Short mmCIF file of C-alpha atoms in Angstrom, two decimals:
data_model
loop_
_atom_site.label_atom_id
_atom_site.label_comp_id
_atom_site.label_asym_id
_atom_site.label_seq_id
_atom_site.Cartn_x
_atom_site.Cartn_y
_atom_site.Cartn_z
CA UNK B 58 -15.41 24.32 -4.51
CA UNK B 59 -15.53 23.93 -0.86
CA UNK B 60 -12.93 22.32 1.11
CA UNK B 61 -13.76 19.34 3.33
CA UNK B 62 -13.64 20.06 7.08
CA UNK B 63 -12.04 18.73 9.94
CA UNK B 64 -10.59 14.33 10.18
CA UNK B 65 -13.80 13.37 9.27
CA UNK B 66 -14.13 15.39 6.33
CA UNK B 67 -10.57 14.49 4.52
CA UNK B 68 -11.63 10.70 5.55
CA UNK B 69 -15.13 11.67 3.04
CA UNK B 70 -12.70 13.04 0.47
CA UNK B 71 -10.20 11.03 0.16
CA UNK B 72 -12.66 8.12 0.29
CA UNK B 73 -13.82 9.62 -2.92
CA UNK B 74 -10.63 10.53 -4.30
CA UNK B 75 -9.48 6.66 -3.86
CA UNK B 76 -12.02 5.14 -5.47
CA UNK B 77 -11.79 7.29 -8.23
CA UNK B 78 -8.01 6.47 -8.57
CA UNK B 79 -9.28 2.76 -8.29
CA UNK B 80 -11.53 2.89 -11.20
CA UNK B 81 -7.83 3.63 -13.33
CA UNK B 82 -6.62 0.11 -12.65
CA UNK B 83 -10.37 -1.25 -14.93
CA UNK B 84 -9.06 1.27 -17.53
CA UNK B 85 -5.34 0.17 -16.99
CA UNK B 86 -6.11 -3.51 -17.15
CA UNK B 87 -8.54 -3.05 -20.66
CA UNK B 88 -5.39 -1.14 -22.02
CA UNK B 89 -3.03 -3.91 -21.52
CA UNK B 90 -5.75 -6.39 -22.90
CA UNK B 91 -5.87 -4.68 -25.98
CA UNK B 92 -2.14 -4.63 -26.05
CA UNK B 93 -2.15 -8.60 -25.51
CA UNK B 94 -4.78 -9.51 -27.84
CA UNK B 95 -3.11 -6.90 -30.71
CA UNK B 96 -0.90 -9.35 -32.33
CA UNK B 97 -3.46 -12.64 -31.70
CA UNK B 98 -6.47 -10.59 -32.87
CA UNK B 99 -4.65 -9.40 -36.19
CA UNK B 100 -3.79 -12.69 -37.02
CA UNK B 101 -7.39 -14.89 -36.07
CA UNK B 102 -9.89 -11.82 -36.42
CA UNK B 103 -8.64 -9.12 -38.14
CA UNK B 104 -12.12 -7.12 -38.34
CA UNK B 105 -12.37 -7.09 -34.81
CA UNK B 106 -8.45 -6.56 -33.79
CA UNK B 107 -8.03 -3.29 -31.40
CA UNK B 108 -4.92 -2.41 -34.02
CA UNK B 109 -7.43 -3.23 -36.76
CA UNK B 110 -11.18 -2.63 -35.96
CA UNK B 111 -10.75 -0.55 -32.35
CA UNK B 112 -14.61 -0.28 -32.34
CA UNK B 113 -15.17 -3.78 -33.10
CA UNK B 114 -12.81 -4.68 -30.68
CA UNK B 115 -14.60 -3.00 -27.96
CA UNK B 116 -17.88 -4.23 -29.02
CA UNK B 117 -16.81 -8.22 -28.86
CA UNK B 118 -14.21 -8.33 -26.76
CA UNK B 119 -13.57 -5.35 -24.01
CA UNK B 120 -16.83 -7.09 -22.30
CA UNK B 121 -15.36 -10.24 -22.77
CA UNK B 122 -12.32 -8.85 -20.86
CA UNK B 123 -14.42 -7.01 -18.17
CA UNK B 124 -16.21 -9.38 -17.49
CA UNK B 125 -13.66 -12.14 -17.22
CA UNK B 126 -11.10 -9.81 -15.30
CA UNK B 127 -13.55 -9.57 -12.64
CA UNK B 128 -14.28 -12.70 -12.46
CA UNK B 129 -10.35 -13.33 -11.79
CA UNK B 130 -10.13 -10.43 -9.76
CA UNK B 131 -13.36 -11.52 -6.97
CA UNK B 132 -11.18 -14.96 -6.80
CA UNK B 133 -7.89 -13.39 -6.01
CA UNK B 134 -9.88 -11.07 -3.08
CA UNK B 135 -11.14 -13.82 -1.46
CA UNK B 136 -8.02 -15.48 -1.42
CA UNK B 137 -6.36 -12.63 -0.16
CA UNK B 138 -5.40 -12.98 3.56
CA UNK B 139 -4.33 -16.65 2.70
CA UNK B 140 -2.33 -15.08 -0.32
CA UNK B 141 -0.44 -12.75 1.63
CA UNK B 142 -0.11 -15.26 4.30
CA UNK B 143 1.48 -17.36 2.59
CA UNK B 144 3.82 -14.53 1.18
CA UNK B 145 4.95 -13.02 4.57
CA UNK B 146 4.48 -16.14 6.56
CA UNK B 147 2.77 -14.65 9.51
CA UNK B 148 0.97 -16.85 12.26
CA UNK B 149 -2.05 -16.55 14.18
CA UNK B 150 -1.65 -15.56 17.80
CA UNK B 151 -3.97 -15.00 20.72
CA UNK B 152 -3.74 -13.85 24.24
CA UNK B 153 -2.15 -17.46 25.29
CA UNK B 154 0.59 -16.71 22.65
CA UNK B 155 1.51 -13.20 22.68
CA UNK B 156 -0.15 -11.47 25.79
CA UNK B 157 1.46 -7.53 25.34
CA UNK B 158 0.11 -7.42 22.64
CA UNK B 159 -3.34 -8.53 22.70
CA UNK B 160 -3.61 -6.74 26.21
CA UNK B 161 -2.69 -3.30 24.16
CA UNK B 162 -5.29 -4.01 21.42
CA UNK B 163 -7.95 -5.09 23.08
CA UNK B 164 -9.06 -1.98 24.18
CA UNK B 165 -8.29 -0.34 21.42
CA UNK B 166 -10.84 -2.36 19.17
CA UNK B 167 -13.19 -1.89 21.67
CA UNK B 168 -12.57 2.11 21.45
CA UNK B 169 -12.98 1.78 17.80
CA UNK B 170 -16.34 -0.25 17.79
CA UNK B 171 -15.04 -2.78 15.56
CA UNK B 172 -15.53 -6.23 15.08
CA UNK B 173 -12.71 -8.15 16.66
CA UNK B 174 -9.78 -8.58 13.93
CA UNK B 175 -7.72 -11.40 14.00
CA UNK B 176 -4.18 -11.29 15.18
CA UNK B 177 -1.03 -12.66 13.66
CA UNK B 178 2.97 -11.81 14.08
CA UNK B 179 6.07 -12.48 11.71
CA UNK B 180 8.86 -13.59 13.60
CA UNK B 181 11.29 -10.86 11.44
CA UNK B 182 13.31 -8.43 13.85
CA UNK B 183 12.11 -6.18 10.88
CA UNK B 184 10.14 -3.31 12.72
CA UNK B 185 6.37 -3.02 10.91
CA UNK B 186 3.19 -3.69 11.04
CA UNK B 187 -0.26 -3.92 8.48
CA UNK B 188 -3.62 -5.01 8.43
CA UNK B 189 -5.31 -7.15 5.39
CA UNK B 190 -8.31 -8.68 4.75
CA UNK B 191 -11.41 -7.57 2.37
CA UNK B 192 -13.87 -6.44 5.34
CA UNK B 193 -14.72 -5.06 9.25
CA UNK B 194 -15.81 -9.06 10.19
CA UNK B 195 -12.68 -10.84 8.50
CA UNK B 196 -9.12 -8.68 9.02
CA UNK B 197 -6.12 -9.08 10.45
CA UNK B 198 -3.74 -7.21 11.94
CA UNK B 199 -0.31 -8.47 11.65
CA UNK B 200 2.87 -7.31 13.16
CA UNK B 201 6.39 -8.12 13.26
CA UNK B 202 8.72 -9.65 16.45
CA UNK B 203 11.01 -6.61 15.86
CA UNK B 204 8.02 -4.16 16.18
CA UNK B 205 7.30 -5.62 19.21
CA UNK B 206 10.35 -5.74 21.08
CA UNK B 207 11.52 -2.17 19.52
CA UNK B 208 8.40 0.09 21.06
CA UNK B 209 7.46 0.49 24.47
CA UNK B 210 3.34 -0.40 24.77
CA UNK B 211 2.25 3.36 24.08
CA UNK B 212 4.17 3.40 20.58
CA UNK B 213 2.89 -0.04 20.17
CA UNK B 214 -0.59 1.15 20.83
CA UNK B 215 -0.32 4.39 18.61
CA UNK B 216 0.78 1.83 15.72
CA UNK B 217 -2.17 -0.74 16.30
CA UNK B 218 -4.16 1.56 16.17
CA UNK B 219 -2.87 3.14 13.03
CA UNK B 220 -4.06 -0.26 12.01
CA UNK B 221 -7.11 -0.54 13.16
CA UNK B 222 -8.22 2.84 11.34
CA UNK B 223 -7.13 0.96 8.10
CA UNK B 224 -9.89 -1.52 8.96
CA UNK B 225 -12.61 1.02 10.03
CA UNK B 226 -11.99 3.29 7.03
CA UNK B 227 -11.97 -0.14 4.93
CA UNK B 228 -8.80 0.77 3.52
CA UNK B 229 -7.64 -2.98 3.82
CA UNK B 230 -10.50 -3.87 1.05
CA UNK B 231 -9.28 -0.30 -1.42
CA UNK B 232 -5.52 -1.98 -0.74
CA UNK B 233 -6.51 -5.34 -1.56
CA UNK B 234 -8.25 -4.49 -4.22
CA UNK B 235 -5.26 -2.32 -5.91
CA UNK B 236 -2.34 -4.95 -4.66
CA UNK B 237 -5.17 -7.61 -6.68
CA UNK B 238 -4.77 -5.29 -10.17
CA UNK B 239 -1.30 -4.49 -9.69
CA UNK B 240 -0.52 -8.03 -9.78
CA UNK B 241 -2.58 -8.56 -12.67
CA UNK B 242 -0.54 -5.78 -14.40
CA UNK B 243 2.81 -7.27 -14.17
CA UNK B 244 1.59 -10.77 -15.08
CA UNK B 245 0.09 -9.40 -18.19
CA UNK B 246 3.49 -7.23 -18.78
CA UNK B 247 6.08 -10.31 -18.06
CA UNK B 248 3.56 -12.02 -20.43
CA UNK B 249 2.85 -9.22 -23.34
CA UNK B 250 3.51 -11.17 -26.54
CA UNK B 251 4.51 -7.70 -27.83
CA UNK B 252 7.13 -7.13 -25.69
CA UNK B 253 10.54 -6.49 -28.46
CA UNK B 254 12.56 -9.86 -28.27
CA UNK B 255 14.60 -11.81 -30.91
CA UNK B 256 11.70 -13.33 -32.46
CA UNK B 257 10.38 -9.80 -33.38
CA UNK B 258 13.06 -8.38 -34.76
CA UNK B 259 13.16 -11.12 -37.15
CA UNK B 260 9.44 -10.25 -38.10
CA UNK B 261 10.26 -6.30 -38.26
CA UNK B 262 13.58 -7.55 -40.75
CA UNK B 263 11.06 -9.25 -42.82
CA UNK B 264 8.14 -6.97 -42.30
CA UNK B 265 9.79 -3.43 -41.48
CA UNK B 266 6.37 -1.79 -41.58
CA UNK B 267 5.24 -3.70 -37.95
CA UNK B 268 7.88 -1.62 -36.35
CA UNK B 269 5.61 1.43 -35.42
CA UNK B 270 2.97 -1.53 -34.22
CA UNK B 271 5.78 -3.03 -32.12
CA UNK B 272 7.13 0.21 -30.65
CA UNK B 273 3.60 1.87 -29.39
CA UNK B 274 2.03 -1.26 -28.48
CA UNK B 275 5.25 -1.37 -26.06
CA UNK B 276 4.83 2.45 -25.73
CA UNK B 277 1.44 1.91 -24.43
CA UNK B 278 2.06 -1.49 -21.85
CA UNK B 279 4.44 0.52 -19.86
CA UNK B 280 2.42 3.76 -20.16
CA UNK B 281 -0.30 1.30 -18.29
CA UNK B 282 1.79 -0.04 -16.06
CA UNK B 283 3.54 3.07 -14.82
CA UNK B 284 0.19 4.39 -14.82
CA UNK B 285 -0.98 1.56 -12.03
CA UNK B 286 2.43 2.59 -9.73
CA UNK B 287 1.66 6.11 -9.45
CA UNK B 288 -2.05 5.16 -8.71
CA UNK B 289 -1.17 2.75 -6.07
CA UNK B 290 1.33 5.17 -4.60
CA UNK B 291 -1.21 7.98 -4.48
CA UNK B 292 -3.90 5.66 -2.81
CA UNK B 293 -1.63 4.56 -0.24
CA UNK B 294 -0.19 7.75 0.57
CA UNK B 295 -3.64 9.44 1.12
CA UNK B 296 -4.56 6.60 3.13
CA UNK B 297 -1.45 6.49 6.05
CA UNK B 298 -1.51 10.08 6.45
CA UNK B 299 -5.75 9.66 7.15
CA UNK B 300 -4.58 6.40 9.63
CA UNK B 301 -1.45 8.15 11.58
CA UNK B 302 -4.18 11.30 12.33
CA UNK B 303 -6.89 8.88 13.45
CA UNK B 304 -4.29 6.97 15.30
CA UNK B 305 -3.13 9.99 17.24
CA UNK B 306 -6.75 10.86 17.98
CA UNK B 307 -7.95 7.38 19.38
CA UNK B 308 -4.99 7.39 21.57
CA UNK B 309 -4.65 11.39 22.33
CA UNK B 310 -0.85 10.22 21.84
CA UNK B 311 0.67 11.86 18.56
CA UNK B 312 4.22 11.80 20.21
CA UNK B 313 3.76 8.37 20.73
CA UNK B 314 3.36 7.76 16.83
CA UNK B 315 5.61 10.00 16.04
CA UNK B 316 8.16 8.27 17.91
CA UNK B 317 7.35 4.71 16.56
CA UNK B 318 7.50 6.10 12.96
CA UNK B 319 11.05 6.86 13.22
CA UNK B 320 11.91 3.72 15.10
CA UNK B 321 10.38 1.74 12.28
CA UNK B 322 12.27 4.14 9.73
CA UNK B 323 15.36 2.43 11.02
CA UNK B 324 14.40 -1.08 9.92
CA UNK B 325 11.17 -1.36 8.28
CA UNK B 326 12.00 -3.97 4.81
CA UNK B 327 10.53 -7.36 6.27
CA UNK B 328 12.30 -9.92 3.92
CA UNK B 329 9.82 -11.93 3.19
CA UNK B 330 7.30 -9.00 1.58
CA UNK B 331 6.79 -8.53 -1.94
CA UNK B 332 6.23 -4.78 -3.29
CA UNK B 333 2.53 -5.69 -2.85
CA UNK B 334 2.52 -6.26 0.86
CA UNK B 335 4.73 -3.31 1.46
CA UNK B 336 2.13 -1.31 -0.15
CA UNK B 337 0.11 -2.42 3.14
CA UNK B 338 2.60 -1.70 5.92
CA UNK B 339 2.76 1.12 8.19
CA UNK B 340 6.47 1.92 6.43
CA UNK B 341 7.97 0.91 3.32
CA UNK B 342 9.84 2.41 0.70
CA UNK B 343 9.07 6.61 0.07
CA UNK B 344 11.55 6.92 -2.84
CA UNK B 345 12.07 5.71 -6.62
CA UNK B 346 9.66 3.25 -8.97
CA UNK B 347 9.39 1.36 -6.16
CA UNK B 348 7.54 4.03 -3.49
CA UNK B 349 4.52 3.39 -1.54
CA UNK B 350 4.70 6.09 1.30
CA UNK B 351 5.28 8.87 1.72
CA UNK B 352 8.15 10.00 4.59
CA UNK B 353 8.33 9.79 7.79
CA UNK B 354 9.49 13.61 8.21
CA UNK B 355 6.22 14.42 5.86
CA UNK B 356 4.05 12.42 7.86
CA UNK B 357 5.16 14.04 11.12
CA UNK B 358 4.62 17.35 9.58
CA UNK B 359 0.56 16.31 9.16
CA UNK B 360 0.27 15.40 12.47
CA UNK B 361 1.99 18.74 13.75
CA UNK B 362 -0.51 20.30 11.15
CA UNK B 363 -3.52 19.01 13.24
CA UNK B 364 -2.05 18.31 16.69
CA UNK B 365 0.28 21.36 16.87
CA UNK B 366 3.59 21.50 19.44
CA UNK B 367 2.77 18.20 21.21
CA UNK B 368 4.05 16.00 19.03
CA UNK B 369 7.45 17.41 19.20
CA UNK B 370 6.93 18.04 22.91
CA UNK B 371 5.49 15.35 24.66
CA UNK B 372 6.96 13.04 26.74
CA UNK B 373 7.68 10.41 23.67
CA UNK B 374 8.26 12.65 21.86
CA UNK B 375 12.15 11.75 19.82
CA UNK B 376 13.79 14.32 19.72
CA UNK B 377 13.85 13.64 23.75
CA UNK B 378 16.26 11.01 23.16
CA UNK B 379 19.09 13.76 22.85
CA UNK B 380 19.07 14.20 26.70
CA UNK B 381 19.59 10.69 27.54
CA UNK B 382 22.69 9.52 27.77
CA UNK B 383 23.64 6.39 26.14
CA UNK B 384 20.94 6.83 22.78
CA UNK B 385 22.10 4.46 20.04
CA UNK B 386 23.40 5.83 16.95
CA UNK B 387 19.70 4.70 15.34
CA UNK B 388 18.07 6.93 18.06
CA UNK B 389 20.34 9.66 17.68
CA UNK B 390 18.90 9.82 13.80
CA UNK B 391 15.26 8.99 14.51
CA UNK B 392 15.87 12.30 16.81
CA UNK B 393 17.19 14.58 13.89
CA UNK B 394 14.22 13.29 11.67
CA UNK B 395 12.13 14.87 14.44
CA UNK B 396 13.99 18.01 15.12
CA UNK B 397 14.39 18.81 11.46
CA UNK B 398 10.73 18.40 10.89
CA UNK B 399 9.67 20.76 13.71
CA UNK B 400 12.48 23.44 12.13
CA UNK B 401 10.53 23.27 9.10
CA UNK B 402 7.01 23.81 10.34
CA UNK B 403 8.81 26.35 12.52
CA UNK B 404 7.92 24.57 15.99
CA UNK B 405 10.34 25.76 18.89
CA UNK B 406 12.31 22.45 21.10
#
């Protein structure tokens, strides 16, 4: 099969690749239905109960459940900026408000042919920055007060326009659209009626032979659910390491990125997020259940991949930081992230 070539290419493919992944969370979703409706269905329609009558079950009610989980699910999109507004409390700014940083992104969106976004900031001294919204004409870009005052206005503009190429490449809608059916996952799992409590073991002491029903219909909930996680996480990783090389093209500045990445390493959690906005953000959290990037030293190896020596040394790039007296300790460790990553793609300092 051939291999897609060049940025443009592995934008194509992973395009394809995503929405593929997407289409799990429909079969995720109609898995935890059935899981939901077991018990009920056994009970009030037997014939047509998934444990029961599967293929009755999907005749009558998997359309039922389609249809009425995208219903739900076109709702929660267009409520989705005001959703995670109201989440990370972010405000609306303009060039009266915050004037840096409109002056760095204007001609950025310009450069990108894009519809102006709207701008907003969280006053967090949190370091990080996303973009929402379910379209080109109605996004915003959002960054923190700690972002901000952490990168000088080339970093700053190498992470905007990280941003921005989640807008163009309409991976705000794919992430919406996944943070949507994530949280439609762990409603219906906090919710499963099947889930083993007190109640059930007294039914399993009176009726033993429910205890296989019990133990794969939970079997099969989490299945889903872990199932959604590692979708999520592979749709978001593809996507940041598409934005950080489109980034470092648009501003010919890969150093520059580089360099903000491991600034926002240092402090990236912004308090207020729940795991679905830090699916969103330019950093979040690369290890255990909850994971939704991948690492900074990873994602400084693909732009050395495509952008060779530069990134190491450049001007910004980190690892610079050694020869200046008085680096923080926080410097001093964004700088070893740097230099260990060129040791292992075997770039000379």
């Amino acid at each position: 099969m051939a291999q897609p070539m060049g940025l443009y290419g592995w934008v194509e493919s992973n395009n394809t690749r995503s929405f593929v992944l997407f289409a799990g969370f429909l079969v995720a979703v109609q898995v935890l239905a059935a899981v939901l409706l077991m018990l009920p269905l056994a009970l009030v329609d037997p014939a047509h109960s998934p444990l029961l009558g599967p293929m009755h079950y999907v005749g009558r009610y998997a359309p039922l459940v389609l249809g009425l989980s995208a219903l739900w699910f076109g709702l929660q999109m267009l409520w989705h900026i005001e959703t995670v507004k109201k989440a990370v409390g972010f405000r609306f700014v303009d060039g009266h408000d915050e004037p840096r940083l409109c002056r760095v992104i204007e001609p950025l969106i310009i450069a990108m042919g894009l519809p102006a976004p709207f701008v907003a900031v969280i006053e967090s001294p949190a370091r990080n920055a996303f973009a929402c919204g379910v379209g080109r004409k109605k996004a915003v870009v959002v960054v923190t007060r700690g972002l901000m005052q952490a990168l000088d206005e080339q970093e700053l503009a190498a992470v905007l326009a990280h941003e921005l190429s989640h807008i163009k490449n309409s991976d705000i809608r794919l992430m919406a659209a996944a943070n949507v059916f994530m949280g439609a996952l762990g409603a219906m799992q906090r919710h499963n009626p099947m889930r083993f409590t007190v109640l059930h073991l007294i039914v399993v002491v009176l009726v033993p032979a429910v205890l296989p029903v019990f133990v794969l219909a939970g079997f099969v909930a989490h299945l889903a659910w872990r199932g959604g996680q590692v979708l999520r996480l592979l749709i978001s990783s593809s996507r940041e390491f598409i934005a950080d090389a489109q980034a470092a093209e648009l501003t010919r500045n890969p150093a520059a990125l580089a360099s903000a990445l491991v600034k926002v390493e240092q402090d990236y959690r912004v308090e207020t997020a729940r795991r679905e906005e830090d699916a969103m953000m330019i950093a979040g959290d690369s290890e255990g259940e909850a994971a939704t990037h991948p690492t900074v030293a990873q994602r400084i190896a693909a732009l050395a991949s495509t952008t060779g020596a530069m990134v190491f040394n450049a001007p910004h790039s980190p690892r610079r930081i050694f020869g200046r007296a008085g680096a923080t300790l926080d410097e001093a460790e964004a700088a070893a992230i740097t230099r260990s990553t060129a040791d292992w793609m075997g770039v000379r300092l």
